[in-house]
Coordinates of C-alpha atoms in Angstrom, one line a residue:
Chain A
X27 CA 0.0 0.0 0.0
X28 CA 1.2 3.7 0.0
X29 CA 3.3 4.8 2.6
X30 CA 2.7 7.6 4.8
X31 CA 5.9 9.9 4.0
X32 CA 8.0 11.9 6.2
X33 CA 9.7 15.3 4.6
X34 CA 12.1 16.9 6.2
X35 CA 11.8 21.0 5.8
X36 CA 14.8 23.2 5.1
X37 CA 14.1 26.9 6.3
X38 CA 16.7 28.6 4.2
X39 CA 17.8 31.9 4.7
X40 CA 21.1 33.8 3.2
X41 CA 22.3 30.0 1.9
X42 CA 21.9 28.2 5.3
X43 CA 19.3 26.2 7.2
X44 CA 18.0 28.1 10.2
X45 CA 15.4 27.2 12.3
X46 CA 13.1 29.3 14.6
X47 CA 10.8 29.0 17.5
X48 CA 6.9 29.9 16.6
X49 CA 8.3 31.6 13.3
X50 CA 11.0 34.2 15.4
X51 CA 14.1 33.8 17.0
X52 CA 16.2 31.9 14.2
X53 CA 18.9 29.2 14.6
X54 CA 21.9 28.1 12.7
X55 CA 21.5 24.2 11.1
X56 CA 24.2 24.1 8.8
X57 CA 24.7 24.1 4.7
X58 CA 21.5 22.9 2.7
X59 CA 22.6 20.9 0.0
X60 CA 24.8 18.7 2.9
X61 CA 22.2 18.1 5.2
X62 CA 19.7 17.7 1.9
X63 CA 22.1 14.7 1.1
X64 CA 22.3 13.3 4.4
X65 CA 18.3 13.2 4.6
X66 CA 18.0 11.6 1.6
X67 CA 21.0 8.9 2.6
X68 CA 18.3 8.3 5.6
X69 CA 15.3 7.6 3.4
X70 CA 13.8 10.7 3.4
X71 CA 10.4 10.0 1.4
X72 CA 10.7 14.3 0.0
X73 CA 12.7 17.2 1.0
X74 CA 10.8 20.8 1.2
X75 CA 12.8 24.1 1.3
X76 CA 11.2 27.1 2.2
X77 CA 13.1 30.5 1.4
X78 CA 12.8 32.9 4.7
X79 CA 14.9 35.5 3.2
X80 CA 13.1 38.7 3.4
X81 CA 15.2 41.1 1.2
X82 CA 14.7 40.0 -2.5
X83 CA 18.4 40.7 -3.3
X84 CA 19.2 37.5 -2.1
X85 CA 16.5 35.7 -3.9
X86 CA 19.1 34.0 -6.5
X87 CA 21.1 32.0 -3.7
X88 CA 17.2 29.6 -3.5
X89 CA 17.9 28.4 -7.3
X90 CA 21.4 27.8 -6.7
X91 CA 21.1 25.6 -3.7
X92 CA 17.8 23.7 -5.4
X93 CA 20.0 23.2 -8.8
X94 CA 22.7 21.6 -6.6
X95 CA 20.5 19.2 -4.8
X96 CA 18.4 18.3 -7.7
X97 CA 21.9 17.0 -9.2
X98 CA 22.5 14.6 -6.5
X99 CA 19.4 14.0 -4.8
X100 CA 16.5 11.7 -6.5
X101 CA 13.5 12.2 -4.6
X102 CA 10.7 14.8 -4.8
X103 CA 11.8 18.1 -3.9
X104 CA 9.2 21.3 -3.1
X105 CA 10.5 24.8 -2.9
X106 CA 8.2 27.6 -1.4
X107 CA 8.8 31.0 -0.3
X108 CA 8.1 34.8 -2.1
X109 CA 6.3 32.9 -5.0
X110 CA 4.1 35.6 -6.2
X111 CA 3.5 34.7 -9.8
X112 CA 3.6 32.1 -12.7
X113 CA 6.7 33.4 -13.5
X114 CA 8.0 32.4 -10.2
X115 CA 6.8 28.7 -10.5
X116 CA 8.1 28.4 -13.6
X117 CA 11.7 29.5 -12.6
X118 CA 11.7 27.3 -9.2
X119 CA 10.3 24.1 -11.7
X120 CA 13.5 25.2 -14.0
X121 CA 15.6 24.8 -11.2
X122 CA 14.8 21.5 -10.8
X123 CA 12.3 22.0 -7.9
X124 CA 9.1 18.9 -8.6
X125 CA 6.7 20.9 -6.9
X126 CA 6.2 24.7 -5.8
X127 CA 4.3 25.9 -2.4
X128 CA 2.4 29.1 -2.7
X129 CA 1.0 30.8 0.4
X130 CA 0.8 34.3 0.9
X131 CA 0.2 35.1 -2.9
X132 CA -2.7 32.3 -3.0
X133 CA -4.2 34.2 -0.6
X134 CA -3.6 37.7 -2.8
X135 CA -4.5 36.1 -5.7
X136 CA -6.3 32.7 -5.7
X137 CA -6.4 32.7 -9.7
X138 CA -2.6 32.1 -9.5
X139 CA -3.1 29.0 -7.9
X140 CA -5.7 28.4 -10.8
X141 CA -3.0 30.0 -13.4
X142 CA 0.1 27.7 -11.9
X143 CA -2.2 24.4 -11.7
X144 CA -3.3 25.0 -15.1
X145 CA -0.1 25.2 -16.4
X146 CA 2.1 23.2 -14.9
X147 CA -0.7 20.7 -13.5
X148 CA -2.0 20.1 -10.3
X149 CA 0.5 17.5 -8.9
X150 CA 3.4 20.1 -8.4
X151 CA 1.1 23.2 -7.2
X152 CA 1.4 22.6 -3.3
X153 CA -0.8 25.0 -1.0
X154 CA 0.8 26.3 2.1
X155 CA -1.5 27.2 4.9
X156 CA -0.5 29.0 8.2
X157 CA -3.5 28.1 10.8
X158 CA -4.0 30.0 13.8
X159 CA -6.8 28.4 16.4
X160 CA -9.6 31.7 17.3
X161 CA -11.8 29.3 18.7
X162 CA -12.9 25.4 19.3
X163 CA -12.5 23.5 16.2
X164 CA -11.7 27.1 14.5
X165 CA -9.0 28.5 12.6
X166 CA -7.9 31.5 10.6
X167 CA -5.4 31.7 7.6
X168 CA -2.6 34.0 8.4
X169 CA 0.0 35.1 5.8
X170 CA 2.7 36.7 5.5
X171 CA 4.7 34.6 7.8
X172 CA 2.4 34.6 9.9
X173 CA 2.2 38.1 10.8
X174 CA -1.2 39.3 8.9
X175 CA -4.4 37.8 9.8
X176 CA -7.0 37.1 6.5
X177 CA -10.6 36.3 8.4
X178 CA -10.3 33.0 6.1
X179 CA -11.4 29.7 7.5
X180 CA -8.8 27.4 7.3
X181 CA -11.1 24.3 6.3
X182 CA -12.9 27.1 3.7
X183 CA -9.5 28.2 2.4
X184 CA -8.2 24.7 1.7
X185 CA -11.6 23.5 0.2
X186 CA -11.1 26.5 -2.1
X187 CA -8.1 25.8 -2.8
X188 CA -8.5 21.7 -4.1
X189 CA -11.1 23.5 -6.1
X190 CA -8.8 25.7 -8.1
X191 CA -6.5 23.2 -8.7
X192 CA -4.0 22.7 -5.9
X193 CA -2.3 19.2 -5.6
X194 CA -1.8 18.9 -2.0
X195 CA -2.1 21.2 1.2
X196 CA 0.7 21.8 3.6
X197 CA -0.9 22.8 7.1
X198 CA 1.0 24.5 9.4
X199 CA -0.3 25.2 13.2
X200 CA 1.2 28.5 14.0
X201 CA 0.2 27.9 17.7
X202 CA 2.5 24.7 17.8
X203 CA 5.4 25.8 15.3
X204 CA 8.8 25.4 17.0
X205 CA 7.0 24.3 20.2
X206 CA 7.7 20.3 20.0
X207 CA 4.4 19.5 21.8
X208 CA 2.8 18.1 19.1
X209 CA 0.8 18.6 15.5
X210 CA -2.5 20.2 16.5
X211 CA -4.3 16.8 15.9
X212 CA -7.6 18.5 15.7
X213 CA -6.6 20.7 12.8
X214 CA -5.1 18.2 11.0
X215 CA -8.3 16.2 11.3
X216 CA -11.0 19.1 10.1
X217 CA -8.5 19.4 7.0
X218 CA -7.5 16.1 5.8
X219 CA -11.6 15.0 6.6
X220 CA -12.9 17.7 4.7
X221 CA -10.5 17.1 1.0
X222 CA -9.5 14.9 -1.9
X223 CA -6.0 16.0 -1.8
X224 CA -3.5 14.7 0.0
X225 CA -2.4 16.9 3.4
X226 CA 1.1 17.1 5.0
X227 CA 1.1 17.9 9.1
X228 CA 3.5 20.6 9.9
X229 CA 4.4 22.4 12.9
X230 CA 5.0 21.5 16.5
X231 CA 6.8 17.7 15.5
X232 CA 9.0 17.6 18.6
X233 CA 9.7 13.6 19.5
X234 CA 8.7 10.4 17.1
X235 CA 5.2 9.9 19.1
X236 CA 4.0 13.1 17.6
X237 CA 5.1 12.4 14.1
X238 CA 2.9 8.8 14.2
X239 CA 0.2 10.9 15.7
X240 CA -0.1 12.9 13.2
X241 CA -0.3 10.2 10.5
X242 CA -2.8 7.9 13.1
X243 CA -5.0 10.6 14.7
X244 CA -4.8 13.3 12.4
X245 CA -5.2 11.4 9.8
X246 CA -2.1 13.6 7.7
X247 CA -1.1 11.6 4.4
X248 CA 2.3 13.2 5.3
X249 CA 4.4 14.7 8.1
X250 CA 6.8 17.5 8.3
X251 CA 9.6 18.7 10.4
X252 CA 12.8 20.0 11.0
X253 CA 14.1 20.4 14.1
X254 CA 13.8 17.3 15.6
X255 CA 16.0 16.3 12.4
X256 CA 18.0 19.1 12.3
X257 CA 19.7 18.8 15.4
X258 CA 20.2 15.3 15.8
X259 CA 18.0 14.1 18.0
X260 CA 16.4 11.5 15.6
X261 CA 17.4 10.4 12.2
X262 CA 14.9 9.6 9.7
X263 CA 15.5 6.1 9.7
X264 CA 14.5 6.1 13.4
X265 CA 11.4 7.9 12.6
X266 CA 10.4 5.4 10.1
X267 CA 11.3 2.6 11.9
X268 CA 8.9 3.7 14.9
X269 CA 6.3 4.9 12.4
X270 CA 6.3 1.3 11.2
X271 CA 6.3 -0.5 14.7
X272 CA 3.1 1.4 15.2
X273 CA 1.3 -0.3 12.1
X274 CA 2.0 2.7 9.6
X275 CA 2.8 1.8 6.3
X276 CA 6.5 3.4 5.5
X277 CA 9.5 3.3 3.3
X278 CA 11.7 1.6 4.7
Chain B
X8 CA 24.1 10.0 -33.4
X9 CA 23.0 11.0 -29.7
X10 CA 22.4 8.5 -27.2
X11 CA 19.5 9.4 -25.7
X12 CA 17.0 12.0 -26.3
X13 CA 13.9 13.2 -24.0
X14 CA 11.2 14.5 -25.8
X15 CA 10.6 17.9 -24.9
X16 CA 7.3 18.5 -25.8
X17 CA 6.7 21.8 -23.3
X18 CA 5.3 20.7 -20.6
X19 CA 7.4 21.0 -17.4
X20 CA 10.4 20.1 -16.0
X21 CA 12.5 17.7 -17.8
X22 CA 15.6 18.8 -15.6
X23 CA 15.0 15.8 -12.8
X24 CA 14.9 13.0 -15.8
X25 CA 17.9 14.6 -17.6
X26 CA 19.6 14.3 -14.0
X27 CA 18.9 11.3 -13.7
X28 CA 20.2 9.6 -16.7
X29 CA 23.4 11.4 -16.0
X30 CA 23.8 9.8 -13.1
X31 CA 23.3 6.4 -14.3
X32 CA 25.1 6.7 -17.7
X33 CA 28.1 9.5 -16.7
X34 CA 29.1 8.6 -20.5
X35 CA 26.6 8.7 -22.3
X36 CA 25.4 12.1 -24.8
X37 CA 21.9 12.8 -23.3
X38 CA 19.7 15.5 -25.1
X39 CA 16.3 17.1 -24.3
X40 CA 15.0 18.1 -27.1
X41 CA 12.1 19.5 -29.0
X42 CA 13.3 18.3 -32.7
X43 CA 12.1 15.9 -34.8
X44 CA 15.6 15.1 -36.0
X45 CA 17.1 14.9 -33.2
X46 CA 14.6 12.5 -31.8
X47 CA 14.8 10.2 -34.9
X48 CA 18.4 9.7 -34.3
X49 CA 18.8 8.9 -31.1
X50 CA 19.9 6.0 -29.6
X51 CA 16.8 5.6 -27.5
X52 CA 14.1 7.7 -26.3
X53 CA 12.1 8.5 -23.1
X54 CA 8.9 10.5 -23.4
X55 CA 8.1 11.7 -20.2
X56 CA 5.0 14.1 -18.9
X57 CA 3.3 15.6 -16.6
X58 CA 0.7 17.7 -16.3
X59 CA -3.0 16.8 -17.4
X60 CA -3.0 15.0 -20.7
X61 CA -5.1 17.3 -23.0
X62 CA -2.4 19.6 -22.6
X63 CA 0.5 16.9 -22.9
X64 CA -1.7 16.2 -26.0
X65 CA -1.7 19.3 -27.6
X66 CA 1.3 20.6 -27.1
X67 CA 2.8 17.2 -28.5
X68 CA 0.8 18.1 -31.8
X69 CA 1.3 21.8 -31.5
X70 CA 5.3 20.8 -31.8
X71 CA 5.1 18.6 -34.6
X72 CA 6.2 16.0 -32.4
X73 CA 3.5 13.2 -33.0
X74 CA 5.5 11.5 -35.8
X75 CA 8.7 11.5 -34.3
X76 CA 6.9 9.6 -30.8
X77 CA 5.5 7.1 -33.0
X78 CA 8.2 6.5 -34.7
X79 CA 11.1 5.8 -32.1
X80 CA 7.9 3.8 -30.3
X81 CA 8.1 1.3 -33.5
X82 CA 11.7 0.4 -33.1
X83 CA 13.9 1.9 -30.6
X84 CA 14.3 1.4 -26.9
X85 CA 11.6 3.4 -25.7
X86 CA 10.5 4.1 -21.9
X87 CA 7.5 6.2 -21.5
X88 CA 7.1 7.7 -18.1
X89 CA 3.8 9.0 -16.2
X90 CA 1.8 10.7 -18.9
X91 CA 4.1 9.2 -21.1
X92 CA 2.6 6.3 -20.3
X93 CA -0.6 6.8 -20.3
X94 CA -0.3 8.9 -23.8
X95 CA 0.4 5.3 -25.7
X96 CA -3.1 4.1 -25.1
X97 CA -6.0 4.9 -27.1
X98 CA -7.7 7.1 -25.2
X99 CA -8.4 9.3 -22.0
X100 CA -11.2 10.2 -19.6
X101 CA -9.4 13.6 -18.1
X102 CA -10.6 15.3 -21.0
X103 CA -12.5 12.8 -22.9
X104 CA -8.9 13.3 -25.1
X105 CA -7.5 10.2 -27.9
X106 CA -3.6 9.2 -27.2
X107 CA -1.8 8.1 -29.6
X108 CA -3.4 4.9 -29.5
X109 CA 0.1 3.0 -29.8
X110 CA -1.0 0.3 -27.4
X111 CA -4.7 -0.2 -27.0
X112 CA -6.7 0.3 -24.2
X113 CA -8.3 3.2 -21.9
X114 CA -6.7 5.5 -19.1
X115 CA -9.0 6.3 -16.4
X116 CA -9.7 7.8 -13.0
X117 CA -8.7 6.5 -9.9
X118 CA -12.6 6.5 -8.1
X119 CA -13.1 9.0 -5.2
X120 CA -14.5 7.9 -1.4
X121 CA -12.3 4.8 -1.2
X122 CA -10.9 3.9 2.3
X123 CA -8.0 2.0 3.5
X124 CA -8.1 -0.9 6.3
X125 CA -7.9 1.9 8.7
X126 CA -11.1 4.1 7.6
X127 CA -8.9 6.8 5.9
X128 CA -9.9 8.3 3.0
X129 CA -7.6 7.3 0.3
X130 CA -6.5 10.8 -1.6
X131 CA -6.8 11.8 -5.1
X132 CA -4.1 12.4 -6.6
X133 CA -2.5 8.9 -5.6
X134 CA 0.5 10.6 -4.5
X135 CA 3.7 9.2 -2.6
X136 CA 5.7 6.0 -2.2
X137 CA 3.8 2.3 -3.2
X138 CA 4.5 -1.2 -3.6
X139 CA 5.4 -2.4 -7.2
X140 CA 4.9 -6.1 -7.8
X141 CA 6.8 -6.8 -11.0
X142 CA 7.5 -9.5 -13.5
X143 CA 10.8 -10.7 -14.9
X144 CA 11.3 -7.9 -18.0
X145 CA 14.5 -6.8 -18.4
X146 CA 14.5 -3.3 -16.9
X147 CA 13.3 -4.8 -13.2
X148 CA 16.8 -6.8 -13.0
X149 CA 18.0 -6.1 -9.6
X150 CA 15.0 -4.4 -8.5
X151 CA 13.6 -5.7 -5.2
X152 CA 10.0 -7.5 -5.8
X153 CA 7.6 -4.9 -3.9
X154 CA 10.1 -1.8 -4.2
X155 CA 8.6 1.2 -3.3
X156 CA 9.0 3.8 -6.4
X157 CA 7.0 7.9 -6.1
X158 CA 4.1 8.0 -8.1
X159 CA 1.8 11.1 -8.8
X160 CA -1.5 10.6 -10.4
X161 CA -4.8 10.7 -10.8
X162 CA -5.8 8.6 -13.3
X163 CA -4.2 5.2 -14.6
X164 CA -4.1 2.8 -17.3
X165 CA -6.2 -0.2 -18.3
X166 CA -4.6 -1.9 -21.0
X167 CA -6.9 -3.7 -23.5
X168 CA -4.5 -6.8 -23.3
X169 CA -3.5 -8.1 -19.8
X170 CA -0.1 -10.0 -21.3
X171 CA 1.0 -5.6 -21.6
X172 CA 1.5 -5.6 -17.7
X173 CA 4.7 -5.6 -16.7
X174 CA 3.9 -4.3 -13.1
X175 CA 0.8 -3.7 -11.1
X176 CA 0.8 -1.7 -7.4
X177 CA -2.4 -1.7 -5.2
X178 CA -4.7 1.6 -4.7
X179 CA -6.6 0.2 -3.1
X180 CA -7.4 -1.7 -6.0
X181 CA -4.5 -3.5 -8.2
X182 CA -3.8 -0.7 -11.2
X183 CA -0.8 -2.0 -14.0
X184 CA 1.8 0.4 -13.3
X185 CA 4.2 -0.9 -16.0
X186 CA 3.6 -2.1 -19.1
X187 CA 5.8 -3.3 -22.0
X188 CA 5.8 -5.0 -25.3
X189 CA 8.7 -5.2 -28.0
X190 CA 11.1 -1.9 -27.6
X191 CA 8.6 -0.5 -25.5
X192 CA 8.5 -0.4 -21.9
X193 CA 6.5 2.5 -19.8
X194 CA 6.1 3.5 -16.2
X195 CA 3.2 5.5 -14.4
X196 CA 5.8 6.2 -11.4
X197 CA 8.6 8.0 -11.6
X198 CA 12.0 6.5 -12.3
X199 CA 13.9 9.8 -11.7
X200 CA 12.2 10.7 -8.1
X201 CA 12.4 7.2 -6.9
X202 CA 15.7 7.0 -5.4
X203 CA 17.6 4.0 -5.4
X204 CA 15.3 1.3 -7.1
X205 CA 14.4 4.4 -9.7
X206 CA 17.9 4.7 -10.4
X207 CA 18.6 1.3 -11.4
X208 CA 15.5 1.2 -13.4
X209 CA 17.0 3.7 -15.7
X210 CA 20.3 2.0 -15.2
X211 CA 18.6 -1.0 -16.8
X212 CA 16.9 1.3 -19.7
X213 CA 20.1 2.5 -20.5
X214 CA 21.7 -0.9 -20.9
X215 CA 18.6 -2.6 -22.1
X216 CA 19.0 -4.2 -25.8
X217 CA 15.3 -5.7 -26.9

């Protein structure tokens, strides 16, 4: 059967990995295409880099670092970060990137996830939503980096957004982001339930428990993380392995 | 006389299977390319896609590429991959579109509200790593029976003549995920994303004499 996968995220900024703490307070991991390699020697199912950098001079350095993974690295590889138009898609694809995340600018401008989709096809048009909980079983879209609030529904939004085309949904609690307590279970739940498309947990992934959780109670056809990876604590053979001692199907 | 050319037909990103058959075949002259001549003499060919096949379609006629796919599909090694697969068959229900009708049956659409053992709903696009149980062809030599290889699609194909199936994985139905026959051989997975077994797959294209 298909195997629940397991994708380590690269938050690349100025040519390194960093990694932050509820999306502030950033921390050195190390060179991208090295530890890209070393995730992939682990059995990494897909590798996603998301580009932090917040001046748009350094916006070249992305395309280098994908073109040198791409060349040594076979497995599915999804860029996100300042994609704002077709244009941008169509470079990052170029690069050698197999799928492209849009967030902020799906929320601008939903027709570009229609445009992109349409295009290049649905299976490499990835939707990336920051969720915030307002209430029980509620949550808002926030862009931006999670510093502007949209009044979207989360469940809305991503229904909206398998509609215009998008291939899969990347959900990221902003409430458990960098915390290593845990997916928000419940979140991951209303999502998944409510598509077609496949949905990849991110956001809170702090010991193995939490990554099986989010595959057996949330129901995710994926999980994301990066910490608990980039800093040695697990490898993602141990992941995997724990994964599968828990009855989930895996690649091992 | 290149060794290899990959139909570039305009739709998407050919860079990971040009990567890819580097890797395997450091030696060989690999081309992607857009012309006819080129294509008809080559070595071998892979015709890859993605996308929705309308478009594939199209843009393969809008090229003037039709002619050229047919005829490297009559005699030289060949390996379709994904939508380069399922464009060999005679016709398509995304789109209500004809293929190229080189090998005859129908591609169609993985059903929606299907559940695994667990009560999940099973997601549409079939997307991620599955099992491939494979016969004894030529390009699965050294291939673990029951690899796991990344597939991404939404609809599959259902070849009029069962003897074609060179592979089948299970979602949650079986589906033939490789088919062959002659000089042909073509995968709905994808070789170039699938690591280590997708790797030697090509490996085995490149050395691959039918």
């Amino acid at each position: 059967m298909l195997a629940k996968r397991i994708i380590p995220c690269l938050d690349v900024t100025a040519g390194r990995v960093v990694k932050g703490v509820s999306f502030v307070e950033l921390r050195d991991a190390g060179d991208p295409v090295e530890i890209a390699r070393r995730y992939d020697e682990q059995g990494a199912d897909e590798l996603t880099f998301l580009d932090i950098t917040a001046s748009s001079d350094d916006r070249g350095i992305i395309f280098r670092i994908i073109e040198q993974v791409a060349s040594q690295v076979f497995i599915p590889l999804t860029v996100g970060g300042g994609v704002r138009e077709v244009g941008d898609v169509r470079n990052l694809l170029n690069a050698g990137a197999d799928k492209v995340s849009i967030n902020t600018a799906a929320v601008l401008n939903p027709q570009l996830v229609a445009d992109a989709a349409g295009r290049y096809g649905s299976q490499c048009i990835v939707v990336a939503i920051d969720a915030k909980q307002i209430a029980p079983n509620r949550w808002e879209v926030f862009t931006h980096g999670g510093r502007k609030a949209t009044g979207l529904d989360v469940v809305e939004w991503a229904k909206k957004m398998q509609g215009l085309g998008a291939g899969e949904i990347l959900l990221t609690s902003m409430d458990r982001d960098g915390q290593k307590n845990g997916f928000d279970l419940a979140l991951t739940r209303a999502v998944t339930d409510a598509l077609d498309i496949p949905v990849i947990a991110s956001g809170g992934a702090g010991n193995l428990q939490h990554l099986a959780d989010g595959v057996k109670l949330g129901g995710a056809d994926a999980v994301l993380a990066a910490s608990i990876f980039h800093f040695g604590e697990y490898t993602v053979q141990q992941a995997k392995q724990f994964m599968a001692q828990q009855g989930i199907e895996v690649r091992l | 006389m290149v060794d290899v050319a990959v139909v570039d037909y305009g739709m998407g990103n050919l860079h990971s299977v040009e990567q890819a058959l580097r890797k395997v075949a450091p030696d060989a002259e690999i081309i992607v390319s857009d012309d006819a001549g080129v294509i008809a003499n080559a070595g071998r060919v892979v015709f890859p896609g993605q996308g929705a096949m309308p478009d594939c379609m199209r843009e393969l006629e809008a090229r003037g590429l039709r002619n050229a796919v047919l005829e490297a599909a009559r005699d030289k090694p060949f390996l379709g991959i994904c939508i380069g697969l399922q464009m060999l068959f005679e016709h398509s229900a995304e789109g209500d579109v004809a293929g190229l009708g080189i090998l005859r049956g129908e591609v169609v659409r993985f059903a929606s509200n299907q559940h695994d053992a667990q009560g999940n709903k099973l997601k549409v696009p079939h997307m991620g790593w599955n099992q491939v149980h494979h016969g004894d062809h030529a390009l699965w030599h050294d291939i673990d029976q029951d690899a796991r290889f990344y597939f991404v699609h939404s609809y599959y194909v259902c070849p009029r003549d069962a003897a074609l199936v060179q592979a089948t994985s299970n979602y949650p139905q079986p589906f033939a995920c490789a088919v062959a026959r002659d000089n042909l051989f073509a995968v709905q997975f994808h070789p170039e994303k699938s690591q280590t077994a997708g790797l030697k797959l090509l490996q085995n294209f490149m050395q691959w004499n039918p």
